[in-house]
Amino acid sequence: MAWMIRGLLVSALFVVGCRHSAPAVTPEPSTPVALSCDERQSELSREADQRASPYGIEQHLAKNFPEGSVSWLMKDAQYQQYVVQTGATNFGRCDDSGCYLFAAPSSVIQDAVKKASSGGTHDPAVLGQALGLPAKNFEGPLRMMTLDLRASAPCVRLPVDSDPGAWKCQSEQDTDCFKFGGYTSGGLPEVMVINAPVSQAVVTEVP
């Protein structure tokens, strides 16, 4: 009987020991959280979150960017001029503090392009209507960029009025201007991506 009890105790200790020695598994977050913002961008992000409180960047990403990727469109001529010919390393409007890019959920952009495409070309009016922007923004051949936020880990925050390219709306009817809150004037979810790397973006032609 004594050896049976000792055997049971040894077995129990072995099982408990295995359970405690197993490494803790941390689930991958479903929402990409920007950890690469420098001090200046972190401060801007905190201020934007306070202004939008209780709805900050993390809630915005979780609600509108669940796939963890962003996309945006450029006219092919601009892509060639500002990205290819210059050998740019980051997308966006650049200054001494970084390169600033407005981007939307990949699923929204891709669905809009699919809806607007027919017969080997796209309809600028249909694309503009789907994205809540003027059709002239999408005339001619386009390039669609897609960036995985988890893999590239750029700085991501809510856009603010001082961002390059943030032109203030002059009226409620304006649809190509900046309104604070994480949505375009046309109602499209958006984020500000700082230093989106060209090398990690998937570029697709939109004829």
PDB file of C-alpha atoms in Angstrom:
ATOM      1  CA  MET A   1       0.000   0.000   0.000  1.00  0.00           C
ATOM      2  CA  ALA A   2       2.838   2.374   0.891  1.00  0.00           C
ATOM      3  CA  TRP A   3       4.461   1.982  -2.512  1.00  0.00           C
ATOM      4  CA  MET A   4       1.123   2.624  -4.208  1.00  0.00           C
ATOM      5  CA  ILE A   5       0.671   5.893  -2.269  1.00  0.00           C
ATOM      6  CA  ARG A   6       4.225   6.983  -3.076  1.00  0.00           C
ATOM      7  CA  GLY A   7       3.584   6.117  -6.717  1.00  0.00           C
ATOM      8  CA  LEU A   8       0.420   8.203  -6.786  1.00  0.00           C
ATOM      9  CA  LEU A   9       2.221  11.147  -5.167  1.00  0.00           C
ATOM     10  CA  VAL A  10       5.050  10.962  -7.697  1.00  0.00           C
ATOM     11  CA  SER A  11       2.534  10.793 -10.535  1.00  0.00           C
ATOM     12  CA  ALA A  12       0.631  13.780  -9.139  1.00  0.00           C
ATOM     13  CA  LEU A  13       3.814  15.843  -8.800  1.00  0.00           C
ATOM     14  CA  PHE A  14       4.840  14.944 -12.347  1.00  0.00           C
ATOM     15  CA  VAL A  15       1.503  16.079 -13.773  1.00  0.00           C
ATOM     16  CA  VAL A  16       1.500  19.293 -11.743  1.00  0.00           C
ATOM     17  CA  GLY A  17       5.100  19.928 -12.706  1.00  0.00           C
ATOM     18  CA  CYS A  18       4.283  19.506 -16.396  1.00  0.00           C
ATOM     19  CA  ARG A  19       1.395  21.927 -16.148  1.00  0.00           C
ATOM     20  CA  HIS A  20       3.476  24.591 -14.444  1.00  0.00           C
ATOM     21  CA  SER A  21       6.475  24.161 -16.706  1.00  0.00           C
ATOM     22  CA  ALA A  22       4.455  24.549 -19.915  1.00  0.00           C
ATOM     23  CA  PRO A  23       5.154  27.960 -21.496  1.00  0.00           C
ATOM     24  CA  ALA A  24       2.324  30.442 -21.339  1.00  0.00           C
ATOM     25  CA  VAL A  25       0.710  31.022 -24.712  1.00  0.00           C
ATOM     26  CA  THR A  26      -0.097  34.628 -25.491  1.00  0.00           C
ATOM     27  CA  PRO A  27      -2.768  34.883 -28.174  1.00  0.00           C
ATOM     28  CA  GLU A  28      -1.941  37.094 -31.109  1.00  0.00           C
ATOM     29  CA  PRO A  29      -3.919  40.326 -30.849  1.00  0.00           C
ATOM     30  CA  SER A  30      -6.748  40.570 -33.343  1.00  0.00           C
ATOM     31  CA  THR A  31      -6.098  44.276 -33.736  1.00  0.00           C
ATOM     32  CA  PRO A  32      -2.741  45.685 -34.833  1.00  0.00           C
ATOM     33  CA  VAL A  33      -1.452  48.074 -32.186  1.00  0.00           C
ATOM     34  CA  ALA A  34       1.168  50.566 -33.268  1.00  0.00           C
ATOM     35  CA  LEU A  35       4.308  50.231 -31.181  1.00  0.00           C
ATOM     36  CA  SER A  36       6.675  52.063 -33.509  1.00  0.00           C
ATOM     37  CA  CYS A  37       5.424  55.638 -33.068  1.00  0.00           C
ATOM     38  CA  ASP A  38       8.166  58.021 -31.981  1.00  0.00           C
ATOM     39  CA  GLU A  39       7.680  60.470 -29.138  1.00  0.00           C
ATOM     40  CA  ARG A  40       6.102  63.148 -31.317  1.00  0.00           C
ATOM     41  CA  GLN A  41       3.652  60.781 -33.008  1.00  0.00           C
ATOM     42  CA  SER A  42       2.798  59.126 -29.696  1.00  0.00           C
ATOM     43  CA  GLU A  43       1.894  62.509 -28.249  1.00  0.00           C
ATOM     44  CA  LEU A  44      -0.250  63.349 -31.291  1.00  0.00           C
ATOM     45  CA  SER A  45      -1.954  59.972 -30.947  1.00  0.00           C
ATOM     46  CA  ARG A  46      -2.696  60.551 -27.257  1.00  0.00           C
ATOM     47  CA  GLU A  47      -4.124  63.985 -28.006  1.00  0.00           C
ATOM     48  CA  ALA A  48      -6.278  62.570 -30.811  1.00  0.00           C
ATOM     49  CA  ASP A  49      -7.552  59.783 -28.555  1.00  0.00           C
ATOM     50  CA  GLN A  50      -8.440  62.308 -25.853  1.00  0.00           C
ATOM     51  CA  ARG A  51     -10.269  64.448 -28.382  1.00  0.00           C
ATOM     52  CA  ALA A  52     -12.185  61.426 -29.693  1.00  0.00           C
ATOM     53  CA  SER A  53     -12.737  59.930 -26.205  1.00  0.00           C
ATOM     54  CA  PRO A  54     -13.999  57.392 -25.400  1.00  0.00           C
ATOM     55  CA  TYR A  55     -13.333  56.215 -28.963  1.00  0.00           C
ATOM     56  CA  GLY A  56      -9.558  55.993 -29.570  1.00  0.00           C
ATOM     57  CA  ILE A  57      -7.272  54.372 -32.116  1.00  0.00           C
ATOM     58  CA  GLU A  58      -7.486  50.871 -30.618  1.00  0.00           C
ATOM     59  CA  GLN A  59     -11.287  50.891 -30.712  1.00  0.00           C
ATOM     60  CA  HIS A  60     -11.191  52.335 -34.231  1.00  0.00           C
ATOM     61  CA  LEU A  61      -8.873  49.588 -35.472  1.00  0.00           C
ATOM     62  CA  ALA A  62     -10.882  46.850 -33.785  1.00  0.00           C
ATOM     63  CA  LYS A  63     -14.156  48.076 -35.271  1.00  0.00           C
ATOM     64  CA  ASN A  64     -13.106  49.047 -38.789  1.00  0.00           C
ATOM     65  CA  PHE A  65      -9.811  47.240 -39.515  1.00  0.00           C
ATOM     66  CA  PRO A  66     -10.350  43.713 -38.151  1.00  0.00           C
ATOM     67  CA  GLU A  67      -8.329  42.141 -40.976  1.00  0.00           C
ATOM     68  CA  GLY A  68      -5.267  44.090 -39.843  1.00  0.00           C
ATOM     69  CA  SER A  69      -4.446  45.612 -43.217  1.00  0.00           C
ATOM     70  CA  VAL A  70      -4.948  48.911 -45.003  1.00  0.00           C
ATOM     71  CA  SER A  71      -5.226  49.880 -48.657  1.00  0.00           C
ATOM     72  CA  TRP A  72      -5.203  53.054 -50.702  1.00  0.00           C
ATOM     73  CA  LEU A  73      -5.321  54.116 -54.336  1.00  0.00           C
ATOM     74  CA  MET A  74      -3.011  56.277 -56.429  1.00  0.00           C
ATOM     75  CA  LYS A  75      -3.193  57.339 -60.030  1.00  0.00           C
ATOM     76  CA  ASP A  76      -0.586  55.369 -61.944  1.00  0.00           C
ATOM     77  CA  ALA A  77       1.079  58.559 -63.181  1.00  0.00           C
ATOM     78  CA  GLN A  78       1.546  59.751 -59.591  1.00  0.00           C
ATOM     79  CA  TYR A  79       2.796  56.339 -58.520  1.00  0.00           C
ATOM     80  CA  GLN A  80       5.435  56.404 -61.247  1.00  0.00           C
ATOM     81  CA  GLN A  81       6.420  60.002 -60.488  1.00  0.00           C
ATOM     82  CA  TYR A  82       6.538  59.953 -56.702  1.00  0.00           C
ATOM     83  CA  VAL A  83       7.352  56.330 -55.897  1.00  0.00           C
ATOM     84  CA  VAL A  84       9.132  54.642 -58.812  1.00  0.00           C
ATOM     85  CA  GLN A  85      11.164  57.515 -60.241  1.00  0.00           C
ATOM     86  CA  THR A  86      12.273  58.827 -56.850  1.00  0.00           C
ATOM     87  CA  GLY A  87      13.046  55.395 -55.423  1.00  0.00           C
ATOM     88  CA  ALA A  88      10.871  56.228 -52.421  1.00  0.00           C
ATOM     89  CA  THR A  89      11.225  54.027 -49.356  1.00  0.00           C
ATOM     90  CA  ASN A  90       7.944  55.142 -47.758  1.00  0.00           C
ATOM     91  CA  PHE A  91       4.546  56.103 -49.137  1.00  0.00           C
ATOM     92  CA  GLY A  92       2.869  59.412 -48.370  1.00  0.00           C
ATOM     93  CA  ARG A  93       3.579  63.115 -48.076  1.00  0.00           C
ATOM     94  CA  CYS A  94       6.952  63.475 -46.395  1.00  0.00           C
ATOM     95  CA  ASP A  95       8.632  66.102 -44.250  1.00  0.00           C
ATOM     96  CA  ASP A  96      11.437  66.019 -41.687  1.00  0.00           C
ATOM     97  CA  SER A  97       9.249  64.130 -39.209  1.00  0.00           C
ATOM     98  CA  GLY A  98       8.190  61.299 -41.531  1.00  0.00           C
ATOM     99  CA  CYS A  99       5.904  60.307 -44.398  1.00  0.00           C
ATOM    100  CA  TYR A 100       2.160  60.640 -43.836  1.00  0.00           C
ATOM    101  CA  LEU A 101      -0.429  58.459 -45.531  1.00  0.00           C
ATOM    102  CA  PHE A 102      -4.225  58.314 -45.228  1.00  0.00           C
ATOM    103  CA  ALA A 103      -5.368  54.701 -45.597  1.00  0.00           C
ATOM    104  CA  ALA A 104      -8.645  52.782 -45.395  1.00  0.00           C
ATOM    105  CA  PRO A 105      -9.626  49.174 -44.592  1.00  0.00           C
ATOM    106  CA  SER A 106      -8.377  46.840 -47.318  1.00  0.00           C
ATOM    107  CA  SER A 107     -11.731  45.097 -47.640  1.00  0.00           C
ATOM    108  CA  VAL A 108     -13.503  48.407 -48.296  1.00  0.00           C
ATOM    109  CA  ILE A 109     -11.059  49.526 -50.998  1.00  0.00           C
ATOM    110  CA  GLN A 110     -10.901  46.115 -52.665  1.00  0.00           C
ATOM    111  CA  ASP A 111     -14.687  45.742 -52.711  1.00  0.00           C
ATOM    112  CA  ALA A 112     -15.063  49.218 -54.203  1.00  0.00           C
ATOM    113  CA  VAL A 113     -12.533  48.456 -56.948  1.00  0.00           C
ATOM    114  CA  LYS A 114     -14.246  45.156 -57.716  1.00  0.00           C
ATOM    115  CA  LYS A 115     -17.634  46.848 -57.905  1.00  0.00           C
ATOM    116  CA  ALA A 116     -16.309  49.556 -60.232  1.00  0.00           C
ATOM    117  CA  SER A 117     -14.418  47.197 -62.567  1.00  0.00           C
ATOM    118  CA  SER A 118     -15.917  45.731 -65.716  1.00  0.00           C
ATOM    119  CA  GLY A 119     -14.602  44.764 -69.135  1.00  0.00           C
ATOM    120  CA  GLY A 120     -10.959  45.202 -68.168  1.00  0.00           C
ATOM    121  CA  THR A 121     -11.319  48.759 -66.869  1.00  0.00           C
ATOM    122  CA  HIS A 122     -12.851  50.693 -63.974  1.00  0.00           C
ATOM    123  CA  ASP A 123     -15.547  53.340 -63.815  1.00  0.00           C
ATOM    124  CA  PRO A 124     -14.281  56.424 -61.909  1.00  0.00           C
ATOM    125  CA  ALA A 125     -17.826  57.529 -61.087  1.00  0.00           C
ATOM    126  CA  VAL A 126     -18.769  54.182 -59.546  1.00  0.00           C
ATOM    127  CA  LEU A 127     -15.499  54.020 -57.622  1.00  0.00           C
ATOM    128  CA  GLY A 128     -15.871  57.572 -56.374  1.00  0.00           C
ATOM    129  CA  GLN A 129     -19.438  56.943 -55.269  1.00  0.00           C
ATOM    130  CA  ALA A 130     -18.419  53.792 -53.402  1.00  0.00           C
ATOM    131  CA  LEU A 131     -15.644  55.628 -51.560  1.00  0.00           C
ATOM    132  CA  GLY A 132     -17.481  58.906 -51.046  1.00  0.00           C
ATOM    133  CA  LEU A 133     -14.930  60.888 -53.053  1.00  0.00           C
ATOM    134  CA  PRO A 134     -14.995  62.847 -56.342  1.00  0.00           C
ATOM    135  CA  ALA A 135     -14.807  60.721 -59.490  1.00  0.00           C
ATOM    136  CA  LYS A 136     -11.933  62.871 -60.805  1.00  0.00           C
ATOM    137  CA  ASN A 137      -9.692  61.347 -58.122  1.00  0.00           C
ATOM    138  CA  PHE A 138      -9.919  57.987 -59.887  1.00  0.00           C
ATOM    139  CA  GLU A 139      -9.684  58.860 -63.571  1.00  0.00           C
ATOM    140  CA  GLY A 140      -7.168  56.899 -65.624  1.00  0.00           C
ATOM    141  CA  PRO A 141      -5.108  53.832 -64.651  1.00  0.00           C
ATOM    142  CA  LEU A 142      -4.675  53.355 -60.909  1.00  0.00           C
ATOM    143  CA  ARG A 143      -2.478  51.470 -58.481  1.00  0.00           C
ATOM    144  CA  MET A 144      -3.929  49.847 -55.380  1.00  0.00           C
ATOM    145  CA  MET A 145      -1.556  49.391 -52.462  1.00  0.00           C
ATOM    146  CA  THR A 146      -2.206  46.960 -49.610  1.00  0.00           C
ATOM    147  CA  LEU A 147      -0.154  46.892 -46.407  1.00  0.00           C
ATOM    148  CA  ASP A 148      -0.270  44.322 -43.606  1.00  0.00           C
ATOM    149  CA  LEU A 149      -0.019  46.394 -40.430  1.00  0.00           C
ATOM    150  CA  ARG A 150       1.085  43.489 -38.248  1.00  0.00           C
ATOM    151  CA  ALA A 151       3.944  42.511 -40.554  1.00  0.00           C
ATOM    152  CA  SER A 152       5.179  46.015 -41.365  1.00  0.00           C
ATOM    153  CA  ALA A 153       4.466  47.566 -37.922  1.00  0.00           C
ATOM    154  CA  PRO A 154       4.301  51.239 -38.938  1.00  0.00           C
ATOM    155  CA  CYS A 155       3.045  53.986 -36.656  1.00  0.00           C
ATOM    156  CA  VAL A 156      -0.766  54.143 -36.877  1.00  0.00           C
ATOM    157  CA  ARG A 157      -3.036  56.724 -35.245  1.00  0.00           C
ATOM    158  CA  LEU A 158      -6.167  58.770 -35.794  1.00  0.00           C
ATOM    159  CA  PRO A 159      -5.612  61.529 -38.379  1.00  0.00           C
ATOM    160  CA  VAL A 160      -5.450  65.096 -37.044  1.00  0.00           C
ATOM    161  CA  ASP A 161      -5.932  68.544 -38.565  1.00  0.00           C
ATOM    162  CA  SER A 162      -2.193  69.260 -38.757  1.00  0.00           C
ATOM    163  CA  ASP A 163      -1.384  66.202 -40.887  1.00  0.00           C
ATOM    164  CA  PRO A 164      -0.036  66.864 -44.400  1.00  0.00           C
ATOM    165  CA  GLY A 165      -2.901  66.583 -46.858  1.00  0.00           C
ATOM    166  CA  ALA A 166      -5.600  67.275 -44.259  1.00  0.00           C
ATOM    167  CA  TRP A 167      -7.546  70.014 -46.007  1.00  0.00           C
ATOM    168  CA  LYS A 168     -10.357  71.330 -43.855  1.00  0.00           C
ATOM    169  CA  CYS A 169     -13.911  71.139 -45.152  1.00  0.00           C
ATOM    170  CA  GLN A 170     -15.487  74.454 -46.060  1.00  0.00           C
ATOM    171  CA  SER A 171     -19.058  73.174 -45.967  1.00  0.00           C
ATOM    172  CA  GLU A 172     -21.093  70.105 -45.037  1.00  0.00           C
ATOM    173  CA  GLN A 173     -21.393  69.283 -48.731  1.00  0.00           C
ATOM    174  CA  ASP A 174     -17.635  68.953 -49.279  1.00  0.00           C
ATOM    175  CA  THR A 175     -16.553  65.361 -49.961  1.00  0.00           C
ATOM    176  CA  ASP A 176     -12.808  65.726 -50.523  1.00  0.00           C
ATOM    177  CA  CYS A 177     -11.655  67.300 -47.286  1.00  0.00           C
ATOM    178  CA  PHE A 178     -10.687  66.437 -43.712  1.00  0.00           C
ATOM    179  CA  LYS A 179     -13.060  65.911 -40.812  1.00  0.00           C
ATOM    180  CA  PHE A 180     -11.683  64.730 -37.480  1.00  0.00           C
ATOM    181  CA  GLY A 181     -12.901  61.439 -36.049  1.00  0.00           C
ATOM    182  CA  GLY A 182     -11.360  58.613 -38.086  1.00  0.00           C
ATOM    183  CA  TYR A 183     -13.700  58.878 -41.073  1.00  0.00           C
ATOM    184  CA  THR A 184     -13.431  60.718 -44.368  1.00  0.00           C
ATOM    185  CA  SER A 185     -15.902  63.440 -45.271  1.00  0.00           C
ATOM    186  CA  GLY A 186     -17.592  60.732 -47.350  1.00  0.00           C
ATOM    187  CA  GLY A 187     -17.941  58.396 -44.353  1.00  0.00           C
ATOM    188  CA  LEU A 188     -15.064  56.020 -45.149  1.00  0.00           C
ATOM    189  CA  PRO A 189     -13.026  54.730 -42.154  1.00  0.00           C
ATOM    190  CA  GLU A 190      -9.442  55.977 -42.273  1.00  0.00           C
ATOM    191  CA  VAL A 191      -6.230  56.003 -40.273  1.00  0.00           C
ATOM    192  CA  MET A 192      -2.996  57.914 -40.535  1.00  0.00           C
ATOM    193  CA  VAL A 193      -0.038  55.629 -41.288  1.00  0.00           C
ATOM    194  CA  ILE A 194       3.408  57.114 -40.717  1.00  0.00           C
ATOM    195  CA  ASN A 195       6.287  55.647 -42.722  1.00  0.00           C
ATOM    196  CA  ALA A 196       4.403  52.948 -44.636  1.00  0.00           C
ATOM    197  CA  PRO A 197       7.263  50.971 -46.255  1.00  0.00           C
ATOM    198  CA  VAL A 198       7.169  50.664 -50.039  1.00  0.00           C
ATOM    199  CA  SER A 199       9.024  47.350 -49.884  1.00  0.00           C
ATOM    200  CA  GLN A 200       6.277  45.661 -47.851  1.00  0.00           C
ATOM    201  CA  ALA A 201       3.248  46.864 -49.788  1.00  0.00           C
ATOM    202  CA  VAL A 202       1.452  44.698 -52.332  1.00  0.00           C
ATOM    203  CA  VAL A 203       0.853  46.816 -55.435  1.00  0.00           C
ATOM    204  CA  THR A 204      -1.961  45.909 -57.839  1.00  0.00           C
ATOM    205  CA  GLU A 205      -2.722  47.533 -61.177  1.00  0.00           C
ATOM    206  CA  VAL A 206      -6.259  48.840 -61.641  1.00  0.00           C
ATOM    207  CA  PRO A 207      -6.696  49.521 -65.388  1.00  0.00           C
TER     208      PRO A 207
END
